[in-house]
Coordinates of C-alpha atoms in Angstrom, one line a residue:
Chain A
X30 CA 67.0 1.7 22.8
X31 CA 66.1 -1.9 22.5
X32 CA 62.6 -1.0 23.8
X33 CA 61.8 1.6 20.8
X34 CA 63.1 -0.6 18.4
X35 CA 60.5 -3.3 19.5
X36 CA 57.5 -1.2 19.5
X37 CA 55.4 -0.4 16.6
X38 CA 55.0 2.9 14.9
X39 CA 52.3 4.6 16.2
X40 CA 50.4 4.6 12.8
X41 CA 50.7 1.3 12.7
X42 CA 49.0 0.7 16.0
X43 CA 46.6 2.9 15.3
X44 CA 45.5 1.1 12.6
X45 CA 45.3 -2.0 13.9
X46 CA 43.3 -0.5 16.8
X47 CA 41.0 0.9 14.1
X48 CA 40.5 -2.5 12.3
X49 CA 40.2 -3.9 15.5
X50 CA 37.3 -1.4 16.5
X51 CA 35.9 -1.9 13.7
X52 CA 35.2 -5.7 14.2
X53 CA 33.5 -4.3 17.7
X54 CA 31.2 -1.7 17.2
X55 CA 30.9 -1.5 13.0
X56 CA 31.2 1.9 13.0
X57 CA 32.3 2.2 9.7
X58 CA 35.6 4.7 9.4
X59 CA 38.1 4.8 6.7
X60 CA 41.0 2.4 7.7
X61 CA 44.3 2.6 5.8
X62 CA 44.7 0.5 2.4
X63 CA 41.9 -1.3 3.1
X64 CA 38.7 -2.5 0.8
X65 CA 35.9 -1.0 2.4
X66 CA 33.7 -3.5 1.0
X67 CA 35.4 -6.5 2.1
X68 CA 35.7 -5.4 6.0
X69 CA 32.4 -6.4 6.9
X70 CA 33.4 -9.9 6.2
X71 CA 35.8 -9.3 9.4
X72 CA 33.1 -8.0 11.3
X73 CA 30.5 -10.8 10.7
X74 CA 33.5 -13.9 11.3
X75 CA 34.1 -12.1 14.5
X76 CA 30.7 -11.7 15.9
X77 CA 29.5 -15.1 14.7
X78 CA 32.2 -16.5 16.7
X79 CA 31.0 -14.8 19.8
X80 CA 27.6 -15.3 18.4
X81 CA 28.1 -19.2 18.2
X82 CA 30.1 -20.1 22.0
X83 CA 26.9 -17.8 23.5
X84 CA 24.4 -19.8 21.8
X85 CA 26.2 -23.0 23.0
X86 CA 26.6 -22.1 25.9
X87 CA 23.0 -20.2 27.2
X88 CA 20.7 -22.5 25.0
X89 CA 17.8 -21.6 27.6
X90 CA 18.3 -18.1 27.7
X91 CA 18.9 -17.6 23.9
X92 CA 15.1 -19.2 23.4
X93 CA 13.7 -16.9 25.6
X94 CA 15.5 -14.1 23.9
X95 CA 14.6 -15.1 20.8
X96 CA 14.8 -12.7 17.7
X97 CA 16.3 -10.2 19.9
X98 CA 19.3 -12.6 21.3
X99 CA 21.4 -11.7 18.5
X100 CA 20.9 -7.5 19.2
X101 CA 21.4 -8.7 23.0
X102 CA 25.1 -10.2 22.5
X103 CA 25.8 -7.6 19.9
X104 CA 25.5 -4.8 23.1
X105 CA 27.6 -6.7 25.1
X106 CA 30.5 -6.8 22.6
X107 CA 30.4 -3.8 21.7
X108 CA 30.5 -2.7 25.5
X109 CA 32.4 -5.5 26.8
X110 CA 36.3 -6.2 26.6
X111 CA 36.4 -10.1 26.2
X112 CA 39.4 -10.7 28.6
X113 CA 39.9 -14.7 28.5
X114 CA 42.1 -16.4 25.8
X115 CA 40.0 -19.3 26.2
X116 CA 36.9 -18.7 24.0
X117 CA 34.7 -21.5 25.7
X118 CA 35.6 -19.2 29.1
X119 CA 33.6 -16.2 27.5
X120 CA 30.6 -17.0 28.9
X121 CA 30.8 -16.2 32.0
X122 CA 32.0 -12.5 31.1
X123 CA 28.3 -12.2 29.6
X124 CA 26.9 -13.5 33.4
X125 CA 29.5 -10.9 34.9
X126 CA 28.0 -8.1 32.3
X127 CA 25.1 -8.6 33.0
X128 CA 25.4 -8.6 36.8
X129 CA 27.5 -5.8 36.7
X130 CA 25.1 -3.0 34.6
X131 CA 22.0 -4.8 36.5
X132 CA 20.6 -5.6 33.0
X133 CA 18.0 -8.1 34.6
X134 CA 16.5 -4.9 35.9
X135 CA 16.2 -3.5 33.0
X136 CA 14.8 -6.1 30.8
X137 CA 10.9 -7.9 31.1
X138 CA 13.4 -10.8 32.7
X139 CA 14.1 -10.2 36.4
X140 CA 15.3 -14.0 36.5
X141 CA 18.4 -13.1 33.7
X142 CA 21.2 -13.2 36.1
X143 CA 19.8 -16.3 37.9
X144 CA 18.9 -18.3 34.8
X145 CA 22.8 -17.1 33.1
X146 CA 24.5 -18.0 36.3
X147 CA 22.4 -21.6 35.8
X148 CA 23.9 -22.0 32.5
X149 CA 26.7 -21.1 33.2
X150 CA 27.2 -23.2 36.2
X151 CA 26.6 -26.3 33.9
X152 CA 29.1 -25.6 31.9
X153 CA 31.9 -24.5 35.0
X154 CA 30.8 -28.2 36.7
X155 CA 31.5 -30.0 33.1
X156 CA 34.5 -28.4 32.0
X157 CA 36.4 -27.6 35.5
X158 CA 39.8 -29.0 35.9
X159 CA 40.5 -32.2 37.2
X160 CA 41.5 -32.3 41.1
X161 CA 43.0 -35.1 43.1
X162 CA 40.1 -36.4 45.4
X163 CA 41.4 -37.9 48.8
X164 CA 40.6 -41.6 49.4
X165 CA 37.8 -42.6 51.7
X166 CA 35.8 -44.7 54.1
X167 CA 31.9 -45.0 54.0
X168 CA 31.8 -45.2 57.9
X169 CA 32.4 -42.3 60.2
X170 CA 31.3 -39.8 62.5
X171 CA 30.4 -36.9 60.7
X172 CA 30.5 -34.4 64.4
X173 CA 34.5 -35.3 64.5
X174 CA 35.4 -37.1 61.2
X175 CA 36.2 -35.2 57.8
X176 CA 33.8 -35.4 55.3
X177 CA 34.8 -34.9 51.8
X178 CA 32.6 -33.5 49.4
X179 CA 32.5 -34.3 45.6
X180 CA 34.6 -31.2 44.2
X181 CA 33.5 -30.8 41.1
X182 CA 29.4 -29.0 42.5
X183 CA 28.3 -25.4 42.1
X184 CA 25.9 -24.0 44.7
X185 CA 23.4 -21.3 44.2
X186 CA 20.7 -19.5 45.5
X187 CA 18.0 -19.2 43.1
X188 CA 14.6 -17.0 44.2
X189 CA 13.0 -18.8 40.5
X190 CA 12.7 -22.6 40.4
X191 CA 14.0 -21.9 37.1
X192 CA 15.9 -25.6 37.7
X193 CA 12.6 -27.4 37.9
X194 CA 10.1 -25.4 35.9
X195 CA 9.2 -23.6 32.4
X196 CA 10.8 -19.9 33.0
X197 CA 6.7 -18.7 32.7
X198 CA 6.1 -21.1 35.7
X199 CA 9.1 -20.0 37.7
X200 CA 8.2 -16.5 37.5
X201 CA 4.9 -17.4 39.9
X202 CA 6.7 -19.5 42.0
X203 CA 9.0 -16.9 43.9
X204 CA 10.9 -18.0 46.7
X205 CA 14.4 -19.6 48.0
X206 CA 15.6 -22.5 46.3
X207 CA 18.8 -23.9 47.3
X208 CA 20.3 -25.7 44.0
X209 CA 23.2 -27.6 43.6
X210 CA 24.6 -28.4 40.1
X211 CA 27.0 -31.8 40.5
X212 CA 29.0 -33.6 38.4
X213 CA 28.6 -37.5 38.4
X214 CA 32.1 -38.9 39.0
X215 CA 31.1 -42.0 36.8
X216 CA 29.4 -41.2 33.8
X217 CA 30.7 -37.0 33.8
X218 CA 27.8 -35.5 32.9
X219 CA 26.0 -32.5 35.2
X220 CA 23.2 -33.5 37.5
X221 CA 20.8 -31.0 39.6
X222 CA 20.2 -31.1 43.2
X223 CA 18.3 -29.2 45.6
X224 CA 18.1 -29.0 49.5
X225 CA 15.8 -27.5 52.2
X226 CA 16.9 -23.9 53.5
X227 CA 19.1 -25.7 56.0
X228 CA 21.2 -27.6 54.3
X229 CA 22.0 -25.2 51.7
X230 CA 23.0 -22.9 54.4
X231 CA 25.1 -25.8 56.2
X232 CA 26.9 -26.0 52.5
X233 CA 27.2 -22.2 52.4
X234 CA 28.9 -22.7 55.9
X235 CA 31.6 -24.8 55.1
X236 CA 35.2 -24.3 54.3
X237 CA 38.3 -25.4 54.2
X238 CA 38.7 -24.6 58.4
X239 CA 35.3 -25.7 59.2
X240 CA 33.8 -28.8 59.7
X241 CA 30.5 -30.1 59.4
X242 CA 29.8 -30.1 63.1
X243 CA 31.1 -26.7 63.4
X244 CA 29.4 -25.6 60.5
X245 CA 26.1 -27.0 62.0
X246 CA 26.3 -25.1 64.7
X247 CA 26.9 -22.3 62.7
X248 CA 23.7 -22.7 60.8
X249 CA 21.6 -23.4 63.3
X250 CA 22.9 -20.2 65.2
X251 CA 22.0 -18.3 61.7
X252 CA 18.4 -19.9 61.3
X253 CA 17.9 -19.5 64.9
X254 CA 17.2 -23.0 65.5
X255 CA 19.3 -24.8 68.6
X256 CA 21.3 -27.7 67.5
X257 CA 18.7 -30.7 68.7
X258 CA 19.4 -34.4 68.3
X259 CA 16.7 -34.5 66.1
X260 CA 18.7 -31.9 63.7
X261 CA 21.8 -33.9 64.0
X262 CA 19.4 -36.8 63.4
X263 CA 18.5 -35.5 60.0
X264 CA 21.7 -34.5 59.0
X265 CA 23.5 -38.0 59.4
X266 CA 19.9 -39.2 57.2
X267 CA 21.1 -36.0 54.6
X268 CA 24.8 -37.2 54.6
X269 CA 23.9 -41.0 53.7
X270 CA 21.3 -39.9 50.6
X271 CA 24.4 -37.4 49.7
X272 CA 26.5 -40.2 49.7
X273 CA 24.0 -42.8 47.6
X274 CA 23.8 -39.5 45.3
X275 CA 27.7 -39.1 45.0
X276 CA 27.5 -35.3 46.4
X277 CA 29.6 -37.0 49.6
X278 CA 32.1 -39.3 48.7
X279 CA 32.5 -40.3 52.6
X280 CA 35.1 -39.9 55.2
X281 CA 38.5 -38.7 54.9
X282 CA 41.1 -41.4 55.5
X283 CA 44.8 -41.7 55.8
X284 CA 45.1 -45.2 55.3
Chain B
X25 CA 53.2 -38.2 7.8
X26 CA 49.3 -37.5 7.4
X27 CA 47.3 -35.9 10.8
X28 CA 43.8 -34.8 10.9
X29 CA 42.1 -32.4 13.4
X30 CA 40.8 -33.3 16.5
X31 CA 37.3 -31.7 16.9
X32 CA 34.7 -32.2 19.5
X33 CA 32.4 -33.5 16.9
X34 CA 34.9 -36.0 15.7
X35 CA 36.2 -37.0 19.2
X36 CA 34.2 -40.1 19.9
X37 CA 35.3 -41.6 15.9
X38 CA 39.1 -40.6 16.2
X39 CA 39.1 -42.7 19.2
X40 CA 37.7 -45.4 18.4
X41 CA 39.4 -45.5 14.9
X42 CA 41.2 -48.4 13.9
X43 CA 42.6 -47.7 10.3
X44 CA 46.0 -45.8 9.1
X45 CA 44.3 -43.0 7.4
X46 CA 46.3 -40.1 9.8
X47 CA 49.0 -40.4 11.6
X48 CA 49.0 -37.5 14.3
X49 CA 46.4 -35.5 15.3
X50 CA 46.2 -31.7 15.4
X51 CA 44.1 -29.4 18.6
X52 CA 44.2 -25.7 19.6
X53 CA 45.6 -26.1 23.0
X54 CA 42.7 -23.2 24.0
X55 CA 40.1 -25.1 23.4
X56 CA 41.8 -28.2 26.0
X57 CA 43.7 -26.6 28.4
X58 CA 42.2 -26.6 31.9
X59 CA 39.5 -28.7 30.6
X60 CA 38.7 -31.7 33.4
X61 CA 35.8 -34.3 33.0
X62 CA 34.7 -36.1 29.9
X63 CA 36.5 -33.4 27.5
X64 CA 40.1 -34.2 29.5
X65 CA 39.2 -38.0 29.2
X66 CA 38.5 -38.3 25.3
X67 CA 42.2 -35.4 25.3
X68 CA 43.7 -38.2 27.0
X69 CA 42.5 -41.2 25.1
X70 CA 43.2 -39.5 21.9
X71 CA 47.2 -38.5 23.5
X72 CA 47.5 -42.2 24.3
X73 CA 47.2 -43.3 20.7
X74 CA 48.8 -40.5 18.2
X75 CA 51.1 -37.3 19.1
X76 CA 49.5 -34.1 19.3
X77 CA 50.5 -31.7 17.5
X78 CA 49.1 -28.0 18.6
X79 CA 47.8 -24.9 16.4
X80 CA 47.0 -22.0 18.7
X81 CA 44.3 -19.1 18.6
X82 CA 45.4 -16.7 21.1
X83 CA 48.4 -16.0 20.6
X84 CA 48.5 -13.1 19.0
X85 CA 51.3 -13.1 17.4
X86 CA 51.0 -9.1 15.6
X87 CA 49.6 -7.1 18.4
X88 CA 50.1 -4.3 19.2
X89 CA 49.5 -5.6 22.8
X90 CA 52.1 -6.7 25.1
X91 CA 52.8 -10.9 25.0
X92 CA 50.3 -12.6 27.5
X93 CA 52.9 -14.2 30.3
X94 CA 50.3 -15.9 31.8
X95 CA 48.5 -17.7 28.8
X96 CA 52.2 -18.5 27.3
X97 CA 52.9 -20.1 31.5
X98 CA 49.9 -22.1 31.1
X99 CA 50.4 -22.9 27.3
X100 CA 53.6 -23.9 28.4
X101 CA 52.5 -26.7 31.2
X102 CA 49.7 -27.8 28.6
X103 CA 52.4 -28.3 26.2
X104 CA 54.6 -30.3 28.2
X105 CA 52.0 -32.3 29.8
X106 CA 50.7 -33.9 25.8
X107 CA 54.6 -34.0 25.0
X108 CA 54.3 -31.6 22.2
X109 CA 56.8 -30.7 19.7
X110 CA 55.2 -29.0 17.0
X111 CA 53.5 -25.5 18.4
X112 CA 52.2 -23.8 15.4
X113 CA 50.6 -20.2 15.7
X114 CA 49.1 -17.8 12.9
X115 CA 50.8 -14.4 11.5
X116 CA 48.0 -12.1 12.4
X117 CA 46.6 -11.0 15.8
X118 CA 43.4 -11.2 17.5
X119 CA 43.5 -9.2 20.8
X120 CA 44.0 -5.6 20.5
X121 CA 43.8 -2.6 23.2
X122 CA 42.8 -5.1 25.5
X123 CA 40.4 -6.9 24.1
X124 CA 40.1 -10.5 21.8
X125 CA 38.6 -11.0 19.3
X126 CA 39.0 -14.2 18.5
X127 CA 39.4 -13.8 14.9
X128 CA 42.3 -13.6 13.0
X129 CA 42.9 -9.9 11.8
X130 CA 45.3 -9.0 8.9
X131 CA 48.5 -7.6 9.9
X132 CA 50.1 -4.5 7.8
X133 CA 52.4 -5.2 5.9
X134 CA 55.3 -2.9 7.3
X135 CA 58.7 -3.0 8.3
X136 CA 57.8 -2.1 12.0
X137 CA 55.3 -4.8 12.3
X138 CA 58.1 -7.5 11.0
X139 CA 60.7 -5.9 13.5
X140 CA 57.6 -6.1 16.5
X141 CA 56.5 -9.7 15.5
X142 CA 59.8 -10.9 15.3
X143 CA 61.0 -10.1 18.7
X144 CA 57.9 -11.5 20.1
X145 CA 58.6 -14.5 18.3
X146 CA 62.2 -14.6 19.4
X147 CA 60.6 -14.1 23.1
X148 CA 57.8 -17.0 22.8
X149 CA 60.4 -19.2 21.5
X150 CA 62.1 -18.8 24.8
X151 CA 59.5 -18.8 27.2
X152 CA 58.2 -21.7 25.5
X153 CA 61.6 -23.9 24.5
X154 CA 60.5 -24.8 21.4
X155 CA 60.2 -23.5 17.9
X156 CA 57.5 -21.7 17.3
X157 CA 55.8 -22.4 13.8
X158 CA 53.8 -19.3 11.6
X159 CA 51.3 -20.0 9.6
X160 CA 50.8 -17.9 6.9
X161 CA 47.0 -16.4 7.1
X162 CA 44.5 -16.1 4.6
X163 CA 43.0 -12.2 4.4
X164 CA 40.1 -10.4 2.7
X165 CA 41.8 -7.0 2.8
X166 CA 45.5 -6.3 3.4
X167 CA 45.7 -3.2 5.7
X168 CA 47.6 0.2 5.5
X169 CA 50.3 -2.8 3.4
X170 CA 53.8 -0.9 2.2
X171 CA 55.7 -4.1 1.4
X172 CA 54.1 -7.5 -0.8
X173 CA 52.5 -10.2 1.4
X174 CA 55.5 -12.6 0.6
X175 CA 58.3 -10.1 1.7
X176 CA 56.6 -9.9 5.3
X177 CA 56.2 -13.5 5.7
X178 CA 59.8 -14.6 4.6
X179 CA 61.1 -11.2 6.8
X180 CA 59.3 -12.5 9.4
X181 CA 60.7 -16.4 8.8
X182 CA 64.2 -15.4 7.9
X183 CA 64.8 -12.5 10.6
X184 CA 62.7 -14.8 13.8
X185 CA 64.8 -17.9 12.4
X186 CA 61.1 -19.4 13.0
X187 CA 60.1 -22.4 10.9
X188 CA 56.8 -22.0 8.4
X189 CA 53.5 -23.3 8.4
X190 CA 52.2 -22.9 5.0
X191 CA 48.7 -23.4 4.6
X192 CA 48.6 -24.3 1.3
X193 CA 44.4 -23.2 0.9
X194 CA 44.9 -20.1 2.6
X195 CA 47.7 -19.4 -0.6
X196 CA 44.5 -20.3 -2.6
X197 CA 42.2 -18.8 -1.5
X198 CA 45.0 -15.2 -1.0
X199 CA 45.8 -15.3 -4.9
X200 CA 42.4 -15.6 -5.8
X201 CA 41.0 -12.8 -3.7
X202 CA 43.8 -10.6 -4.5
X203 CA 44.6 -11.7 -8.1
X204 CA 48.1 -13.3 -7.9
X205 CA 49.9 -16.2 -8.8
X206 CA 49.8 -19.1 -6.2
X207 CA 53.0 -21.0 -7.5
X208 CA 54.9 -17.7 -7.6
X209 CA 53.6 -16.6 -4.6
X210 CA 54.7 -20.1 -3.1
X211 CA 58.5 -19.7 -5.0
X212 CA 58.9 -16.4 -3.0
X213 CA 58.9 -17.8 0.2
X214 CA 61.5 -19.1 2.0
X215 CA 60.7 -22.8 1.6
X216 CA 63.5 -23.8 3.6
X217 CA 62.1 -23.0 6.5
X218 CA 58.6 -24.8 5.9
X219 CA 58.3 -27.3 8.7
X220 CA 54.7 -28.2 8.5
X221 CA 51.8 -28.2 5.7
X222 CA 47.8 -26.8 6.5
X223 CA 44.9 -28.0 3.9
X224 CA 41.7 -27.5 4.3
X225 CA 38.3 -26.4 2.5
X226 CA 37.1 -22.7 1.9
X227 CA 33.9 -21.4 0.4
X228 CA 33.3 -19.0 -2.8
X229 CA 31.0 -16.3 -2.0
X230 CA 31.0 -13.8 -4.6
X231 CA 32.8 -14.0 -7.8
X232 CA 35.8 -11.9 -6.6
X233 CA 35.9 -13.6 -3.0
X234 CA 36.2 -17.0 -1.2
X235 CA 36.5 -17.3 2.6
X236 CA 38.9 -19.8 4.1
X237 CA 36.0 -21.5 6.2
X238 CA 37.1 -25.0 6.8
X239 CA 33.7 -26.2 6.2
X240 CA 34.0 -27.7 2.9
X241 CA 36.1 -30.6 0.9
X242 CA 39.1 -29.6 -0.5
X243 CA 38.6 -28.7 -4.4
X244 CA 41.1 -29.9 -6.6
X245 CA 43.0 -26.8 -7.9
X246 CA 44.1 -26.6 -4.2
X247 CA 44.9 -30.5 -4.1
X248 CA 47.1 -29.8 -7.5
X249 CA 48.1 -26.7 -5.7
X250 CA 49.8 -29.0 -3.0
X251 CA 50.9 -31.6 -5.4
X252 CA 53.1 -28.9 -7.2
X253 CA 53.9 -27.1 -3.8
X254 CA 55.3 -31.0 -2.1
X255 CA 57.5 -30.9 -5.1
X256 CA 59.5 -28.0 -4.3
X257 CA 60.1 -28.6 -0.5
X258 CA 61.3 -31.6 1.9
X259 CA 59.2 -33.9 3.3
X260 CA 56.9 -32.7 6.5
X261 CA 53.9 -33.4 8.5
X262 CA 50.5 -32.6 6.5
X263 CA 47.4 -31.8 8.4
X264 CA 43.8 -31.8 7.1
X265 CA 41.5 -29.4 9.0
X266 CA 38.2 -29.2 9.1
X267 CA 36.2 -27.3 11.2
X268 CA 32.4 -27.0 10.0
X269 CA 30.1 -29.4 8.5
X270 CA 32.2 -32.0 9.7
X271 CA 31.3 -35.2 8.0
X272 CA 31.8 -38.5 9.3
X273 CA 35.2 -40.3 9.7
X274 CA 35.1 -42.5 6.4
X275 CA 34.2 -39.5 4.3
X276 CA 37.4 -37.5 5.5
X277 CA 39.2 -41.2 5.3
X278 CA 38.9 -40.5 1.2
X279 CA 40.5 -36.5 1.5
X280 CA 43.2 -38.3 3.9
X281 CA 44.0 -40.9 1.2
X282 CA 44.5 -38.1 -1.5
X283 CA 46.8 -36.7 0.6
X284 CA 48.8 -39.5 1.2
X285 CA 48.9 -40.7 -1.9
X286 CA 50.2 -36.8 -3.0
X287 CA 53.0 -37.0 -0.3
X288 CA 54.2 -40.9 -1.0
X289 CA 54.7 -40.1 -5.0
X290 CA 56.4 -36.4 -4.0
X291 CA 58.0 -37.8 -1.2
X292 CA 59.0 -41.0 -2.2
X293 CA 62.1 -42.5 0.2
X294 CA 62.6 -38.8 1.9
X295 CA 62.2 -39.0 5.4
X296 CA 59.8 -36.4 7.2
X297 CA 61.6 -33.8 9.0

């Protein structure tokens, strides 16, 4: 009883499903006591806001769209349900879109999903909540001490050096760029790094239940490569520049 | 009490400010929450210095959608984290069949969308523990309507018990687009109930139409607007938004200062609620 009263007549949902629709696709249709000619006005505040957080947010990829950006975002609204309540959070439903119906493949861009999951990655580093960091020592032993790791980094495999080149450069530069996208504890803002093969392996490696010895080995038995003393050699060099560049913080301590 | 909104763009300036031009500052707690790094930092600067008061987005107050638990959880925290006591949300809705829009949509005016709205209010209210405040909207088209605008807000207000934000430019900018008087408008309202006072800029694009933008000063039949409107209601909290083409601090110092000046000779020895 208390349930029917609550809901809304079915017309009336309807209708607001219509409007709603409306706003979407523009496919005009008559809708209820409405001014046909001021409904468009709904349809162009709605789209400029999805319009406006894209452009903000994919500044790269909206140049190399150019004219046809806007045409671009108006497919994916019209095809996408935008799911997050947080506006600035839509942009990655356009990286998941894309992903999703494999549009890279269909457009002249094979680099679309790479070069979106860039920009997006800026933005995920800038903007991601605040987490209690664990205190630490600069001096350990990285085969039995805990490392910890600046929390606030996106890794990704790009096959485009679209992080150090002009997209029409990257395109002829094909290959396996290991790229880590890092937020500077100090000043906030985003900075880029990127590692040989092994080490962005070793990074892919680690978890919560792994450490870095164990995820060396682990690397090394992927790669193929036996776990030398000149390997361990280089990856006590890689941890102190990681440190000096604020990607490791140092080692883990209770005191 | 005078507040102004705090913007991105204005971030930087509202911290740093050192006059009395506002007195509390006004964010949609969607745009903040979850937010770490610089944007938390300049959040928790600005929370240091002024209370926050919060106007939300998402909502979606006239849905035909079920309530989002899970935003209204996390609203919730974000809330009680910035000590906020005045939650403001707009009548209208901007998700529907599962997807937002982030717009605000009109709502029709009908008897089973004030019955709908106001047991979501009553249930917000609740999950929330604190009023919630509903601001009426400004619209280009009413939709499928079978009562008068001012009936379903003051339904809405009376039956919800909820207090009312009345955006004093959006009444503007309503009467003109749909030829009716402001002031009467205004009288039909349950003024009781206002808690909490919206004014901003709009834009005229057409000789029949103005949209409520944000982008522009406020013009003076909507500052007389509010001088007449301060005289018929108690004393409350008075927020200037501004959205686009936001100009620099000292320039909105000057639309501040009207507004204060409006409130002290309405107001004069009433305390704000």
């Amino acid at each position: 009883m208390e349930k029917a009263a609550r809901s809304l007549n079915p017309e009336t949902h309807r209708i607001q499903s219509q409007l709603a629709e409306y706003c979407k696709t523009g496919k005009t249709q008559e809708i209820k006591g409405a001014l046909p000619d001021r409904l468009h006005n709904y349809r162009r505040l709605v789209f400029n806001v999805i319009f406006d957080i894209m452009t903000n947010a994919y500044p790269i990829t909206r140049n190399l769209f150019g004219d046809r950006w806007k045409e671009f975002l108006q497919r994916f609204f019209i095809e996408h349900k935008c799911q997050h309540y947080q506006v600035w959070k839509l942009p990655e439903e356009l990286l998941i879109w894309v992903k999703n119906a494999d549009i890279s493949e269909k457009t002249e861009f094979p680099f679309l999903t790479q070069l979106l999951e860039f920009e997006w990655a800026e933005i995920v580093v800038y903007n991601g909540a605040d987490q209690e960091i664990p205190k630490t020592i600069n001096h350990g032993n990285w085969r039995l001490d805990d490392l910890v790791f600046n929390p606030y980094y996106y890794l990704i495999n790009l096959s485009y050096p679209i992080h150090k080149m002009p997209l029409r450069d990257a395109q002829k530069e094909i290959g396996n760029y290991c790229v880590i996208l890092l937020r500077d504890l100090k000043k906030l803002n985003v900075k880029v790094l990127e590692f040989p093969l092994f080490f962005g392996t070793l990074m892919g490696q680690l978890n919560s239940s792994k450490n870095l010895h164990l995820a060396a080995l682990d690397t090394c038995a992927m790669l193929q490569l036996e776990l030398t003393p000149e390997i361990e050699d280089q990856i006590s060099k890689w941890i102190n520049q990681m440190i000096e560049k604020g990607f490791i913080l140092g080692y883990r301590t209770t005191a | 009490m005078i507040g102004l909104g705090f913007r991105r763009d204005l971030a930087e300036e509202m911290i740093a400010y050192k006059g009395d031009a506002f007195d509390f500052v006004e964010l949609a707690p969607e745009n903040w929450m979850n937010l770490g790094g610089y944007w938390k930092t300049q959040l928790d600067q600005i929370a240091e210095r002024y209370p926050i008061f919060c106007h939300g987005l998402s909502l979606s107050i006239g849905s035909p959608d079920k309530l989002d638990y899970a935003f209204l959880k996390e609203l919730k925290v974000f809330l009680d984290r910035y000590q906020v006591k005045t939650y403001s949300e707009h009548l209208s809705y901007s998700k529907c069949d599962n997807a937002h829009l982030y717009d605000l949509l009109p709502i029709p005016f009908r008897q089973d969308a004030v019955n709908h709205i106001v047991s979501r209010i009553k249930e917000v209210q609740e999950m929330l523990e604190r009023p919630l405040i509903i601001e009426n909207v400004s619209y280009y088209t009413s939709v499928a309507a079978e009562m008068e605008e001012h009936e379903f807000i003051s339904q809405i207000v009376t039956n919800a018990n909820c207090k009312l934000l009345l955006d004093v430019n959006n009444v503007y900018v309503n009467s003109f687009n749909h030829g009716y008087s402001s002031k009467e408008f205004i009288l039909q309202l349950p003024l009781n109930h206002v808690e909490y006072i919206h004014m901003a800029g709009h834009e005229k694009i057409s000789d029949d139409l103005i949209i409520d933008t944000h982008g522009q000063d406020i013009i003076d039949p909507v500052f007389e607007l509010f001088e007449w409107t301060s005289r018929q209601i108690s004393p409350v909290p008075v927020l200037l938004e501004r959205d686009f083409n936001i100009p620099e601090l000292p320039f909105l110092e000057k639309e501040l200062g009207q507004l204060k000046s409006i409130t002290s000779k309405a107001w004069k020895k009433q305390p704000v609620r």
